PDB file of C-alpha atoms in Angstrom:
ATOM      1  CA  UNK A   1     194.145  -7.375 -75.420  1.00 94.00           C
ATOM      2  CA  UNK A   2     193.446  -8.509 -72.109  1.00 96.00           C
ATOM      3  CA  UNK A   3     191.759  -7.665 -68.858  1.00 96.00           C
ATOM      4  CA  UNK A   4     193.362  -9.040 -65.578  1.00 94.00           C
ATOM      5  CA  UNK A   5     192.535  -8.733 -62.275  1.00 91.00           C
ATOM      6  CA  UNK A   6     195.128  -7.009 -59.470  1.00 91.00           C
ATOM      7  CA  UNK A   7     193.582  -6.920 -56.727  1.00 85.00           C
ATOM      8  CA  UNK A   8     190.896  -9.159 -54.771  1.00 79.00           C
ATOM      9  CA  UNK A   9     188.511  -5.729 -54.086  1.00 82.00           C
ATOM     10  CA  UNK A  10     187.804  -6.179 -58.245  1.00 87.00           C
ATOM     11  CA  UNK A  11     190.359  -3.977 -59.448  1.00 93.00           C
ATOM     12  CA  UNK A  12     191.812  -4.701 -62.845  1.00 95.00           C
ATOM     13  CA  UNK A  13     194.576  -3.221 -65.730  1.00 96.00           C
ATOM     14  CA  UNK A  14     193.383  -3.350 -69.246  1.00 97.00           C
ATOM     15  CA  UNK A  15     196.549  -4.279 -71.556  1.00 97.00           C
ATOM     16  CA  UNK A  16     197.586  -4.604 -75.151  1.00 95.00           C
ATOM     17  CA  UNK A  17     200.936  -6.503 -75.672  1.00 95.00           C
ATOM     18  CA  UNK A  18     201.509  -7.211 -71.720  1.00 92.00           C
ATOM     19  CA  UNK A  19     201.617  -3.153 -71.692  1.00 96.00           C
ATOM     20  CA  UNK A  20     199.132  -1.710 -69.239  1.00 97.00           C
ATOM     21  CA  UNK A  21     196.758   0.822 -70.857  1.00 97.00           C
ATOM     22  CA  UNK A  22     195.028   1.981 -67.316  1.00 97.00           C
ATOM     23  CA  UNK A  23     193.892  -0.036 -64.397  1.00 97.00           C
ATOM     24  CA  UNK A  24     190.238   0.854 -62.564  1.00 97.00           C
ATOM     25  CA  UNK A  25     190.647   1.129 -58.748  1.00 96.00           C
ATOM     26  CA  UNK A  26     187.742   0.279 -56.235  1.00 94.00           C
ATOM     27  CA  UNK A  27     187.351   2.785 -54.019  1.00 90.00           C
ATOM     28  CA  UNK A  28     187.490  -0.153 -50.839  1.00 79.00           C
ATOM     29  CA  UNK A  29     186.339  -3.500 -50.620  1.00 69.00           C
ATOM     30  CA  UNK A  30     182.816  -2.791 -49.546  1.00 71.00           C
ATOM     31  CA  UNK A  31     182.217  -0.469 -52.185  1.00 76.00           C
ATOM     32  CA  UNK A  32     181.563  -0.153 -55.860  1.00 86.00           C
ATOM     33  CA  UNK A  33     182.835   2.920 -56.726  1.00 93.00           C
ATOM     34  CA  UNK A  34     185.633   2.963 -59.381  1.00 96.00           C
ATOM     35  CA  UNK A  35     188.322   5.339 -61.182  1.00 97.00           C
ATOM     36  CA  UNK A  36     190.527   5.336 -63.575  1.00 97.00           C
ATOM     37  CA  UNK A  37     192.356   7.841 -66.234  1.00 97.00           C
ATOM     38  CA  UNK A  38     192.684   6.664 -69.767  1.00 97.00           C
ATOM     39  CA  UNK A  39     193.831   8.929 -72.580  1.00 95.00           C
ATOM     40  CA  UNK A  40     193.816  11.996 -69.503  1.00 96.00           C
ATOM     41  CA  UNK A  41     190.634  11.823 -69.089  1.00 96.00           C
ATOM     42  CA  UNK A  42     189.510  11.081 -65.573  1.00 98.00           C
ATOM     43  CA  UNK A  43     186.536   8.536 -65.561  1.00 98.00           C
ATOM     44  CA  UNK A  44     184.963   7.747 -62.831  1.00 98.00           C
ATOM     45  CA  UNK A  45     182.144   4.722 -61.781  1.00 97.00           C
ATOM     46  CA  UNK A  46     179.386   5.442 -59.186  1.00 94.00           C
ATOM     47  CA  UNK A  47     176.347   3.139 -58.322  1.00 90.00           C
ATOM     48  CA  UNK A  48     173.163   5.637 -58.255  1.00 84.00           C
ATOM     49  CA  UNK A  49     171.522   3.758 -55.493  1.00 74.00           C
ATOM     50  CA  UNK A  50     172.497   1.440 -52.724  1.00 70.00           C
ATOM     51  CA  UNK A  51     171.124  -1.654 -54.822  1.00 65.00           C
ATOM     52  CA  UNK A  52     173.367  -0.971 -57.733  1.00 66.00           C
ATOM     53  CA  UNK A  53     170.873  -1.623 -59.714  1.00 76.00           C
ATOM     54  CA  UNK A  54     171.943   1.754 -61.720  1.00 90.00           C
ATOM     55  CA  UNK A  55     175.632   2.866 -62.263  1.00 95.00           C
ATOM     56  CA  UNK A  56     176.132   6.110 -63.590  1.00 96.00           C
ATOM     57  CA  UNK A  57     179.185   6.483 -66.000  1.00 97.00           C
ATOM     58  CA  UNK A  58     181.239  10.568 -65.370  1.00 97.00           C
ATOM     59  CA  UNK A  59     183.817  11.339 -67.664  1.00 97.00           C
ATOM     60  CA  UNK A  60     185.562  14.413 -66.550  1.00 97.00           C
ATOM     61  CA  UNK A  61     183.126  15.020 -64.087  1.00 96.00           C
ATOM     62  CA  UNK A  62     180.406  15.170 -66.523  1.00 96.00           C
ATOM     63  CA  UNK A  63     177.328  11.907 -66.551  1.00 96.00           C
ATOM     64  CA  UNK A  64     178.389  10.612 -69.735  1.00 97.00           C
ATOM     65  CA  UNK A  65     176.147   7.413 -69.307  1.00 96.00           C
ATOM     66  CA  UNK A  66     175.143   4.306 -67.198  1.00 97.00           C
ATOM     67  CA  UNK A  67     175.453   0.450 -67.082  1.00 96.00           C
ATOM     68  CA  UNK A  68     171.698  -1.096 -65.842  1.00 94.00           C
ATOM     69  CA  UNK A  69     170.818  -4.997 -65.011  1.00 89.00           C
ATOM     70  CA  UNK A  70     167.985  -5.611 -67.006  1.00 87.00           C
ATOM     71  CA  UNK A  71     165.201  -8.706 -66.747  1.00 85.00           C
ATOM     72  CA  UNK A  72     167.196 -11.305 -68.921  1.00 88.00           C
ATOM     73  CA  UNK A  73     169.996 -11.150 -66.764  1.00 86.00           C
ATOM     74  CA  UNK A  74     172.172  -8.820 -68.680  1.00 92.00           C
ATOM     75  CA  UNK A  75     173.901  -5.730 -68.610  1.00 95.00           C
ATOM     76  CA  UNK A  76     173.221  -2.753 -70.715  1.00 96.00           C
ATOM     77  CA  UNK A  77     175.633   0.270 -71.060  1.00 97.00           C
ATOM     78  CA  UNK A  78     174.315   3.436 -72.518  1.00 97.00           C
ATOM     79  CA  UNK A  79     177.148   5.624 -73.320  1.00 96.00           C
ATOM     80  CA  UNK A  80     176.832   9.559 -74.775  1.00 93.00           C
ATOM     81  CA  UNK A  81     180.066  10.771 -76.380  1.00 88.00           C
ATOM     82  CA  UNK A  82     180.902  14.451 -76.815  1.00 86.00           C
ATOM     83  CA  UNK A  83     178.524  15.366 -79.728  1.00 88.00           C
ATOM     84  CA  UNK A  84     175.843  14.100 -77.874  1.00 89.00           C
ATOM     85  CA  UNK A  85     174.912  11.095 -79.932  1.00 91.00           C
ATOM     86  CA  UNK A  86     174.101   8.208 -77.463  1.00 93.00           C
ATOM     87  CA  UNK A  87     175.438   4.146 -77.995  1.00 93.00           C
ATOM     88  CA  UNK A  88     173.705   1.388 -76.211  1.00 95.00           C
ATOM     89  CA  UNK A  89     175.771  -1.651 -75.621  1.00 96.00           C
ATOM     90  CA  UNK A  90     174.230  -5.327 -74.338  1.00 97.00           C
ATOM     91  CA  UNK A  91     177.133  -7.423 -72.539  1.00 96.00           C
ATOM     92  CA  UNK A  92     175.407 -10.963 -72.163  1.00 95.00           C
ATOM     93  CA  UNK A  93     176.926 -14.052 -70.714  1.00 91.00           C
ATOM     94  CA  UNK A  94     177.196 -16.824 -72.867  1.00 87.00           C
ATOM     95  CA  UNK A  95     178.246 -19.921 -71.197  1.00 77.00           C
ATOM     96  CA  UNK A  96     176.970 -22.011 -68.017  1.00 73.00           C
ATOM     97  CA  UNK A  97     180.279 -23.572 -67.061  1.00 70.00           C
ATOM     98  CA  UNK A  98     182.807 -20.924 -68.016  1.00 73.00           C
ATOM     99  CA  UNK A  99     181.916 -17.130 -67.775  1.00 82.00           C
ATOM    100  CA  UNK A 100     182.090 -15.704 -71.033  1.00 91.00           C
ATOM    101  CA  UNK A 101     180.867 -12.282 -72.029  1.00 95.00           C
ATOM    102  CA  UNK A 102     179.759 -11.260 -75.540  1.00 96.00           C
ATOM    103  CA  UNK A 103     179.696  -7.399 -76.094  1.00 95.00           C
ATOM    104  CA  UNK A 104     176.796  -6.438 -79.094  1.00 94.00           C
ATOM    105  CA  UNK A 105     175.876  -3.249 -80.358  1.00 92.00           C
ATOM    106  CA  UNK A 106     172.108  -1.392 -80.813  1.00 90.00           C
ATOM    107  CA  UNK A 107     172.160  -3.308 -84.552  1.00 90.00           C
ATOM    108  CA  UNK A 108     172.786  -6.222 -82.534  1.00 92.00           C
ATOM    109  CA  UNK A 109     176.429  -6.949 -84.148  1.00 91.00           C
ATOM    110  CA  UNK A 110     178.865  -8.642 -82.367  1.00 93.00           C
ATOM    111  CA  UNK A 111     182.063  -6.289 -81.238  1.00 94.00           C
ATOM    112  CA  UNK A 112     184.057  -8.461 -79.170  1.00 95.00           C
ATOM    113  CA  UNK A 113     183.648 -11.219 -76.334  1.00 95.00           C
ATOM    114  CA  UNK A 114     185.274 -11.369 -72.957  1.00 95.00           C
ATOM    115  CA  UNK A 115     186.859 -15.164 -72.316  1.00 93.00           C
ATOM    116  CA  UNK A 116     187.515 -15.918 -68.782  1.00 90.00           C
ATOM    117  CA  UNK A 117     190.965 -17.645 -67.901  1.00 86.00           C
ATOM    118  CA  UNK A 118     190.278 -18.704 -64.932  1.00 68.00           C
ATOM    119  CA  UNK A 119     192.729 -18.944 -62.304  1.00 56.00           C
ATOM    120  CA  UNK A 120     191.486 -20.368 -59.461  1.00 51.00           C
ATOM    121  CA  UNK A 121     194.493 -19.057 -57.341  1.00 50.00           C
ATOM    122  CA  UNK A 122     192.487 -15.875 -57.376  1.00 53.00           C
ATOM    123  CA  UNK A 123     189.016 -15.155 -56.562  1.00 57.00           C
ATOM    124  CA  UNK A 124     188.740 -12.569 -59.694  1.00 67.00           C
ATOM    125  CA  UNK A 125     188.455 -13.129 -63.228  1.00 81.00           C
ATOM    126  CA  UNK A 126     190.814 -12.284 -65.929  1.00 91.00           C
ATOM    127  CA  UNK A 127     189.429 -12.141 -69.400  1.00 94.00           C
ATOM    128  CA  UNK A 128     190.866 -12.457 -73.076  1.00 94.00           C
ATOM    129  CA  UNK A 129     189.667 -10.216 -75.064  1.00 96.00           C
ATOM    130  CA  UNK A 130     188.373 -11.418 -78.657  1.00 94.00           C
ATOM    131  CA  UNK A 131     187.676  -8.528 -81.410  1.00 91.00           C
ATOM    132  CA  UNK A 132     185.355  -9.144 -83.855  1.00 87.00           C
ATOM    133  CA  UNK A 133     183.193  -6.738 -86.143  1.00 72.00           C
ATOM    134  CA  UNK A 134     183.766  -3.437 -84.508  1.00 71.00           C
ATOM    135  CA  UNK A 135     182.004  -0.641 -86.169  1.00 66.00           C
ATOM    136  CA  UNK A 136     181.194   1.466 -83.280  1.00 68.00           C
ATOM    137  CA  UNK A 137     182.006   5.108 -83.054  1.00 74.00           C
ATOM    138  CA  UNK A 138     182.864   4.709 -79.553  1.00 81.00           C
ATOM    139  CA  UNK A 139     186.847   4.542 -78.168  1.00 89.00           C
ATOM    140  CA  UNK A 140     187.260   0.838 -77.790  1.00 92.00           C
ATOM    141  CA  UNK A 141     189.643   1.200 -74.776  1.00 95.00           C
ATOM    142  CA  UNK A 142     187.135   3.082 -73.095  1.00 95.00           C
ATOM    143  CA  UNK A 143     184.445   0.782 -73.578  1.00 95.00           C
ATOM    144  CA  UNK A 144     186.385  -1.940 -72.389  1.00 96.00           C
ATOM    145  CA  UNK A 145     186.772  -0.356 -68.964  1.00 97.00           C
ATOM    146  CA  UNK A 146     183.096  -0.117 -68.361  1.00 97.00           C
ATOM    147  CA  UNK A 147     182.542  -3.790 -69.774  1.00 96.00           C
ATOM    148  CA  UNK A 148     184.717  -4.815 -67.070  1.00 95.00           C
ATOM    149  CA  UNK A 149     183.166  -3.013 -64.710  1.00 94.00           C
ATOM    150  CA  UNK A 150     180.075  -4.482 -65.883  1.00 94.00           C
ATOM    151  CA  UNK A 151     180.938  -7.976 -65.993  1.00 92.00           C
ATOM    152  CA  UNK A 152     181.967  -7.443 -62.081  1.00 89.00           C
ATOM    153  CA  UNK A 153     179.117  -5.944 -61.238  1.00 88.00           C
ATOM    154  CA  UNK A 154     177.416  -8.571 -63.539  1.00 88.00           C
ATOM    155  CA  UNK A 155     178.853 -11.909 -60.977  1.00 85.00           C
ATOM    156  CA  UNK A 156     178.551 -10.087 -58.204  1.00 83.00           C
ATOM    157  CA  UNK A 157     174.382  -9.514 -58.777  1.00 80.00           C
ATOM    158  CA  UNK A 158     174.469 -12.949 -59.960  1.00 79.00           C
ATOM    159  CA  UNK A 159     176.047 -14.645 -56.548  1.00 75.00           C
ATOM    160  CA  UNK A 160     174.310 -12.346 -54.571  1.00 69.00           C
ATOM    161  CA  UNK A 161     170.744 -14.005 -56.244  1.00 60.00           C
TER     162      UNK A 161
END
């Protein structure tokens, strides 16, 4: 599976195969507002405050969760799914010379990491996605979209700093 960049604003199309499962469109360059539909379910991205410090998560126009920047410089993503139980994801960044993202669950397990290829021809990131122990409850394809959204909003706190 992989996660590749189409446009310069951030969007992206998640694929299996070179197939394209959905792709998450910015709402304009200045803005960080996202959408998508994935398995016809309309999901949609919006910062909570002009910081971005908070992003709320709708899914079907209901708040389904958020994706906060937290004091050791990573992202958490709290997700609810429809029976109410909530998940808590931690993407971190593990590398100082090439960005890659490792994706753990609350037990602190290992689901998959996000390798960047970089191509420098572009200004975005595409990533390789790596599966590992996945025992999360959670639709994988789903989470994937928000981990990309979070590993955008992730460089772009990180240049801003």
């Amino acid at each position: 599976m992989k996660i590749v960049s189409s446009s310069g604003k951030g969007n992206f199309k998640l694929t299996k195969n070179d197939k394209e499962i959905c792709e998450l469109v910015y709402s304009n360059w200045f803005s960080d507002e996202a959408k998508t539909v994935l398995n016809g379910n309309n999901i949609e991205i919006k910062p909570k405050n002009i910081w971005t410090s908070k992003v709320d998560i709708y899914k079907n126009d209901n708040n389904i969760g958020d994706i906060t920047f937290n004091l050791k410089s990573q992202m958490i993503i709290r997700l609810e799914n429809p029976n109410g139980k909530e998940f808590n994801f931690v993407l971190k960044n593990r590398s100082k010379y090439r960005v890659k993202f490792e994706v753990y669950n609350e037990s602190k397990t290992l689901q998959f990491s996000l390798n960047s290829v970089n191509n420098w021809s572009k200004l975005n990131y595409d990533y390789n996605i790596e599966l590992a122990d996945i025992n999360s409850e959670f639709e994988l394809n789903e989470l994937l979209v928000y981990c990309g959204y979070a590993t955008n909003l992730y460089l772009a706190i990180i240049s801003a700093v």
